[in-house]
PDB file of C-alpha atoms and ligand atoms in Angstrom:
ATOM      1  CA  MET A 270       2.843 -17.058   4.896  1.00  0.00           C
ATOM      2  CA  PRO A 271      -0.449 -18.115   6.683  1.00  0.00           C
ATOM      3  CA  GLY A 272      -0.316 -14.875   9.300  1.00  0.00           C
ATOM      4  CA  ARG A 273      -0.021 -12.757   6.070  1.00  0.00           C
ATOM      5  CA  THR A 274      -2.782 -14.440   4.639  1.00  0.00           C
ATOM      6  CA  LEU A 275      -5.011 -14.050   7.548  1.00  0.00           C
ATOM      7  CA  GLY A 276      -3.937 -10.610   7.891  1.00  0.00           C
ATOM      8  CA  LEU A 277      -4.916  -9.573   4.578  1.00  0.00           C
ATOM      9  CA  VAL A 278      -8.618 -11.382   5.084  1.00  0.00           C
ATOM     10  CA  VAL A 279      -9.066  -9.386   8.125  1.00  0.00           C
ATOM     11  CA  MET A 280      -8.016  -6.162   6.143  1.00  0.00           C
ATOM     12  CA  ALA A 281     -10.431  -7.386   3.539  1.00  0.00           C
ATOM     13  CA  LEU A 282     -13.155  -7.547   6.162  1.00  0.00           C
ATOM     14  CA  VAL A 283     -12.505  -4.308   7.753  1.00  0.00           C
ATOM     15  CA  ALA A 284     -12.670  -2.812   4.360  1.00  0.00           C
ATOM     16  CA  LEU A 285     -16.026  -4.277   3.733  1.00  0.00           C
ATOM     17  CA  ALA A 286     -16.982  -3.096   6.939  1.00  0.00           C
ATOM     18  CA  GLY A 287     -16.450   0.227   6.120  1.00  0.00           C
ATOM     19  CA  CYS A 288     -17.838   0.152   3.001  1.00  0.00           C
ATOM     20  CA  GLY A 289     -21.289  -0.818   4.809  1.00  0.00           C
ATOM     21  CA  PRO A 290     -24.421   0.969   4.299  1.00  0.00           C
ATOM     22  CA  GLY A 291     -23.798   2.943   7.571  1.00  0.00           C
ATOM     23  CA  GLY A 292     -25.473   6.059   6.721  1.00  0.00           C
ATOM     24  CA  GLY A 293     -24.111   9.454   7.736  1.00  0.00           C
ATOM     25  CA  GLY A 294     -20.604   7.799   8.200  1.00  0.00           C
ATOM     26  CA  GLY A 295     -17.628   9.553   6.548  1.00  0.00           C
ATOM     27  CA  GLY A 296     -15.750   9.910   9.719  1.00  0.00           C
ATOM     28  CA  ASP A 297     -14.106   6.738  10.268  1.00  0.00           C
ATOM     29  CA  ASP A 298     -10.558   5.931   8.795  1.00  0.00           C
ATOM     30  CA  GLY A 299     -10.601   9.034   6.428  1.00  0.00           C
ATOM     31  CA  GLY A 300     -13.999   8.813   5.307  1.00  0.00           C
ATOM     32  CA  GLY A 301     -15.787   5.934   4.143  1.00  0.00           C
ATOM     33  CA  MET A 302     -15.317   4.214   0.828  1.00  0.00           C
ATOM     34  CA  ARG A 303     -12.244   3.810  -0.682  1.00  0.00           C
ATOM     35  CA  LEU A 304     -10.936   2.214  -3.976  1.00  0.00           C
ATOM     36  CA  ARG A 305      -8.431  -0.162  -3.268  1.00  0.00           C
ATOM     37  CA  THR A 306      -7.088  -1.074  -6.415  1.00  0.00           C
ATOM     38  CA  ARG A 307      -3.561  -2.572  -8.356  1.00  0.00           C
ATOM     39  CA  SER A 308      -4.686   0.206 -11.184  1.00  0.00           C
ATOM     40  CA  ARG A 309      -2.448   3.013 -10.152  1.00  0.00           C
ATOM     41  CA  GLY A 310      -3.694   6.742  -9.977  1.00  0.00           C
ATOM     42  CA  ALA A 311      -3.753  10.066  -7.704  1.00  0.00           C
ATOM     43  CA  THR A 312      -4.079   9.553  -4.029  1.00  0.00           C
ATOM     44  CA  GLU A 313      -5.323  13.178  -3.328  1.00  0.00           C
ATOM     45  CA  ALA A 314      -3.567  12.848  -0.016  1.00  0.00           C
ATOM     46  CA  THR A 315      -3.231  16.567   1.466  1.00  0.00           C
ATOM     47  CA  CYS A 316      -0.687  17.735   3.421  1.00  0.00           C
ATOM     48  CA  PRO A 317      -1.869  19.006   7.090  1.00  0.00           C
ATOM     49  CA  ASP A 318      -0.841  21.512   9.145  1.00  0.00           C
ATOM     50  CA  GLY A 319       2.065  20.400  11.264  1.00  0.00           C
ATOM     51  CA  SER A 320       2.804  16.890   9.403  1.00  0.00           C
ATOM     52  CA  THR A 321       5.615  15.184  11.474  1.00  0.00           C
ATOM     53  CA  LEU A 322       6.303  12.971   8.627  1.00  0.00           C
ATOM     54  CA  THR A 323      10.031  13.424   7.136  1.00  0.00           C
ATOM     55  CA  TYR A 324      12.408  11.067   5.590  1.00  0.00           C
ATOM     56  CA  GLU A 325      14.008  10.613   8.707  1.00  0.00           C
ATOM     57  CA  THR A 326      11.159   9.853  10.668  1.00  0.00           C
ATOM     58  CA  PHE A 327       9.163   8.060   8.488  1.00  0.00           C
ATOM     59  CA  GLY A 328      10.490   7.688   4.560  1.00  0.00           C
ATOM     60  CA  ARG A 329      14.067   5.678   4.870  1.00  0.00           C
ATOM     61  CA  GLU A 330      12.506   3.160   7.217  1.00  0.00           C
ATOM     62  CA  PHE A 331       9.187   2.698   4.681  1.00  0.00           C
ATOM     63  CA  PHE A 332      11.331   2.071   1.699  1.00  0.00           C
ATOM     64  CA  GLU A 333      13.646  -0.035   3.480  1.00  0.00           C
ATOM     65  CA  ALA A 334      10.744  -2.405   4.888  1.00  0.00           C
ATOM     66  CA  TYR A 335       8.862  -2.612   2.105  1.00  0.00           C
ATOM     67  CA  CYS A 336      10.795  -1.757  -1.439  1.00  0.00           C
ATOM     68  CA  VAL A 337      14.468  -1.626  -0.820  1.00  0.00           C
ATOM     69  CA  ARG A 338      14.804  -5.521  -1.257  1.00  0.00           C
ATOM     70  CA  CYS A 339      13.879  -4.942  -4.928  1.00  0.00           C
ATOM     71  CA  HIS A 340      14.580  -1.181  -5.739  1.00  0.00           C
ATOM     72  CA  ASP A 341      18.158  -0.609  -4.321  1.00  0.00           C
ATOM     73  CA  SER A 342      21.022   1.036  -6.480  1.00  0.00           C
ATOM     74  CA  GLN A 343      23.258  -1.874  -5.314  1.00  0.00           C
ATOM     75  CA  LEU A 344      21.659  -4.420  -7.164  1.00  0.00           C
ATOM     76  CA  ALA A 345      23.073  -4.269 -10.591  1.00  0.00           C
ATOM     77  CA  THR A 346      20.885  -6.705 -12.480  1.00  0.00           C
ATOM     78  CA  VAL A 347      16.693  -7.105 -12.778  1.00  0.00           C
ATOM     79  CA  GLY A 348      17.566 -10.630 -12.037  1.00  0.00           C
ATOM     80  CA  GLU A 349      19.001  -9.389  -8.455  1.00  0.00           C
ATOM     81  CA  ARG A 350      16.250  -7.064  -8.589  1.00  0.00           C
ATOM     82  CA  ASN A 351      13.044  -9.374  -9.020  1.00  0.00           C
ATOM     83  CA  GLY A 352      12.086  -7.919 -12.162  1.00  0.00           C
ATOM     84  CA  ALA A 353      12.020  -4.180 -10.711  1.00  0.00           C
ATOM     85  CA  PRO A 354      13.405  -2.058 -13.402  1.00  0.00           C
ATOM     86  CA  LEU A 355      17.279  -0.601 -13.446  1.00  0.00           C
ATOM     87  CA  GLY A 356      16.888   3.050 -12.134  1.00  0.00           C
ATOM     88  CA  THR A 357      13.773   3.152 -10.026  1.00  0.00           C
ATOM     89  CA  ASP A 358      16.324   3.048  -7.308  1.00  0.00           C
ATOM     90  CA  LEU A 359      14.761   4.187  -3.586  1.00  0.00           C
ATOM     91  CA  ASP A 360      17.298   3.447  -1.405  1.00  0.00           C
ATOM     92  CA  THR A 361      18.089   6.944  -1.084  1.00  0.00           C
ATOM     93  CA  LEU A 362      16.163  10.299  -0.754  1.00  0.00           C
ATOM     94  CA  ALA A 363      16.973  11.319  -4.276  1.00  0.00           C
ATOM     95  CA  GLY A 364      16.425   8.282  -5.905  1.00  0.00           C
ATOM     96  CA  VAL A 365      12.829   8.482  -4.397  1.00  0.00           C
ATOM     97  CA  GLU A 366      12.759  11.940  -5.380  1.00  0.00           C
ATOM     98  CA  MET A 367      13.086  11.128  -8.907  1.00  0.00           C
ATOM     99  CA  HIS A 368      10.134   8.935  -9.046  1.00  0.00           C
ATOM    100  CA  LEU A 369       8.063  10.444  -6.570  1.00  0.00           C
ATOM    101  CA  GLU A 370       5.032  10.393  -8.818  1.00  0.00           C
ATOM    102  CA  ALA A 371       5.261   7.000  -9.691  1.00  0.00           C
ATOM    103  CA  VAL A 372       5.631   6.112  -6.050  1.00  0.00           C
ATOM    104  CA  ASP A 373       3.038   8.083  -4.901  1.00  0.00           C
ATOM    105  CA  SER A 374       0.461   6.584  -7.433  1.00  0.00           C
ATOM    106  CA  ALA A 375       2.362   2.770  -7.004  1.00  0.00           C
ATOM    107  CA  ALA A 376       1.986   2.463  -3.462  1.00  0.00           C
ATOM    108  CA  ALA A 377       0.839   5.442  -1.177  1.00  0.00           C
ATOM    109  CA  ALA A 378      -2.850   6.452  -0.345  1.00  0.00           C
ATOM    110  CA  GLY A 379      -5.302   9.104   0.148  1.00  0.00           C
ATOM    111  CA  PRO A 380      -9.046   9.752   1.011  1.00  0.00           C
ATOM    112  CA  THR A 381     -10.198   8.314  -2.401  1.00  0.00           C
ATOM    113  CA  ARG A 382      -8.144   5.575  -3.180  1.00  0.00           C
ATOM    114  CA  VAL A 383      -5.285   2.903  -1.679  1.00  0.00           C
ATOM    115  CA  ASN A 384      -2.866   1.971  -4.588  1.00  0.00           C
ATOM    116  CA  LEU A 385      -1.805  -1.543  -4.401  1.00  0.00           C
ATOM    117  CA  TYR A 386       0.444  -1.657  -7.465  1.00  0.00           C
ATOM    118  CA  MET A 387       3.778  -1.850  -5.057  1.00  0.00           C
ATOM    119  CA  PRO A 388       5.040  -3.816  -3.720  1.00  0.00           C
ATOM    120  CA  PRO A 389       4.182  -6.975  -5.846  1.00  0.00           C
ATOM    121  CA  PRO A 390       1.342  -8.991  -3.892  1.00  0.00           C
ATOM    122  CA  SER A 391       4.018 -11.898  -3.773  1.00  0.00           C
ATOM    123  CA  SER A 392       6.612  -9.521  -1.958  1.00  0.00           C
ATOM    124  CA  SER A 393       7.059 -10.957   1.699  1.00  0.00           C
ATOM    125  CA  ALA A 394       6.272  -7.261   3.616  1.00  0.00           C
ATOM    126  CA  ILE A 395       3.521  -5.228   2.495  1.00  0.00           C
ATOM    127  CA  PRO A 396       2.591  -2.104   3.936  1.00  0.00           C
ATOM    128  CA  SER A 397      -0.576  -1.244   5.915  1.00  0.00           C
ATOM    129  CA  ASP A 398      -3.171   0.746   4.678  1.00  0.00           C
ATOM    130  CA  ALA A 399      -2.368   3.041   7.207  1.00  0.00           C
ATOM    131  CA  GLU A 400       1.209   3.053   6.256  1.00  0.00           C
ATOM    132  CA  ARG A 401       0.253   3.883   2.681  1.00  0.00           C
ATOM    133  CA  ASP A 402      -1.690   6.853   4.039  1.00  0.00           C
ATOM    134  CA  GLN A 403       1.403   8.166   5.733  1.00  0.00           C
ATOM    135  CA  LEU A 404       3.627   8.012   2.373  1.00  0.00           C
ATOM    136  CA  GLY A 405       0.324   9.671   0.652  1.00  0.00           C
ATOM    137  CA  GLU A 406       0.592  12.457   3.159  1.00  0.00           C
ATOM    138  CA  TRP A 407       4.505  12.693   3.129  1.00  0.00           C
ATOM    139  CA  ILE A 408       4.583  12.946  -0.689  1.00  0.00           C
ATOM    140  CA  ALA A 409       1.794  15.540  -0.433  1.00  0.00           C
ATOM    141  CA  CYS A 410       4.119  17.578   1.815  1.00  0.00           C
ATOM    142  CA  GLY A 411       6.649  17.387  -0.629  1.00  0.00           C
ATOM    143  CA  ALA A 412       8.622  14.553   0.462  1.00  0.00           C
ATOM    144  CA  PRO A 413      10.795  16.633   3.216  1.00  0.00           C
TER     145      PRO A 413
HETATM  146  C1  LIG B 514       9.461  -7.761  -4.764  1.00  0.00           C
HETATM  147  C2  LIG B 514       9.868  -7.300  -5.453  1.00  0.00           C
HETATM  148  C3  LIG B 514       9.376  -5.638  -5.858  1.00  0.00           C
HETATM  149  C4  LIG B 514       9.025  -5.162  -4.262  1.00  0.00           C
HETATM  150  C5  LIG B 514       9.616  -5.307  -2.857  1.00  0.00           C
HETATM  151  C6  LIG B 514       8.895  -3.679  -4.705  1.00  0.00           C
HETATM  152  N1  LIG B 514       8.927  -3.490  -6.205  1.00  0.00           N
HETATM  153 FE1  LIG B 514       8.190  -2.011  -7.534  1.00  0.00          FE
HETATM  154  N2  LIG B 514       8.529  -2.895  -9.016  1.00  0.00           N
HETATM  155  C7  LIG B 514       8.875  -4.544  -8.881  1.00  0.00           C
HETATM  156  C8  LIG B 514       8.900  -4.868 -10.318  1.00  0.00           C
HETATM  157  C9  LIG B 514       9.260  -5.920 -11.027  1.00  0.00           C
HETATM  158  C10 LIG B 514       8.532  -3.638 -11.333  1.00  0.00           C
HETATM  159  C11 LIG B 514       8.415  -3.623 -12.480  1.00  0.00           C
HETATM  160  C12 LIG B 514       7.070  -4.434 -13.039  1.00  0.00           C
HETATM  161  C13 LIG B 514       5.916  -3.582 -13.304  1.00  0.00           C
HETATM  162  O1  LIG B 514       5.940  -2.617 -13.180  1.00  0.00           O
HETATM  163  O2  LIG B 514       4.724  -4.489 -12.834  1.00  0.00           O
HETATM  164  C14 LIG B 514       8.439  -2.876 -10.325  1.00  0.00           C
HETATM  165  C15 LIG B 514       8.263  -1.430 -10.780  1.00  0.00           C
HETATM  166  C16 LIG B 514       7.822  -0.462 -10.248  1.00  0.00           C
HETATM  167  C17 LIG B 514       7.637   1.128 -10.481  1.00  0.00           C
HETATM  168  C18 LIG B 514       7.100   1.582 -11.964  1.00  0.00           C
HETATM  169  C19 LIG B 514       8.388   1.928 -12.602  1.00  0.00           C
HETATM  170  C20 LIG B 514       7.948   2.728 -13.583  1.00  0.00           C
HETATM  171  O3  LIG B 514       8.873   3.093 -14.227  1.00  0.00           O
HETATM  172  O4  LIG B 514       7.243   2.263 -14.430  1.00  0.00           O
HETATM  173  C21 LIG B 514       7.324   1.901  -9.200  1.00  0.00           C
HETATM  174  C22 LIG B 514       7.362   3.387  -9.055  1.00  0.00           C
HETATM  175  C23 LIG B 514       7.913   1.029  -8.120  1.00  0.00           C
HETATM  176  N3  LIG B 514       7.956  -0.456  -8.787  1.00  0.00           N
HETATM  177  C24 LIG B 514       7.779   1.197  -6.789  1.00  0.00           C
HETATM  178  C25 LIG B 514       7.845   0.856  -5.801  1.00  0.00           C
HETATM  179  C26 LIG B 514       7.662   0.783  -4.208  1.00  0.00           C
HETATM  180  C27 LIG B 514       7.150   2.249  -3.724  1.00  0.00           C
HETATM  181  C28 LIG B 514       7.730  -0.078  -3.510  1.00  0.00           C
HETATM  182  C29 LIG B 514       7.586  -0.348  -2.050  1.00  0.00           C
HETATM  183  C30 LIG B 514       6.557   0.326  -1.430  1.00  0.00           C
HETATM  184  C31 LIG B 514       7.809  -1.213  -4.247  1.00  0.00           C
HETATM  185  N4  LIG B 514       8.149  -0.799  -5.666  1.00  0.00           N
HETATM  186  C32 LIG B 514       8.241  -2.355  -3.818  1.00  0.00           C
HETATM  187  C33 LIG B 514       9.465  -5.159  -8.103  1.00  0.00           C
HETATM  188  C34 LIG B 514       9.308  -4.572  -6.476  1.00  0.00           C
END
């Protein structure tokens, strides 16, 4: 827990530094100031030529690490799912595809914003902004 708190503090400092009046900037980390928020919204991520992210190279591992402890089709009750709604199952690609837009606005990042709605802040494993960027890219590429 202390380690994660420290990590969050460091991330907040990095985010603040990125927002400094550096002038000219824009080049670092996808371009200057980004909204980091628990409110949900479109990431405006785009699919770069030659993106290598697929469910096999990225998605499965991401959802297993950060989502499936609550959003698993094997968990039958809301209680077992730590309150996650029944039917929002992210343990297969088909399940993810059914909720692609909601996943994007809950957990992905892009040039203008970092969506921090999911996982809940109290969750034991939280993805980095870089991983959220990858999620945004993967979804923008059509979740291959
Ligand atoms: C610790 C448990 C937990 C984890 C881990 C978790 N969620 Fe959730 N999720 C919830 C709960 C509880 C809700 C419902 C309450 C709410 O919407 O705030 C929810 C709701 C959602 C919804 C909204 C469903 C709807 O129809 O409104 C989406 C989408 C979602 N989660 C995606 C994710 C993604 C993607 C991850 C991983 C990056 C994730 N969740 C990780 C507990 C969790």
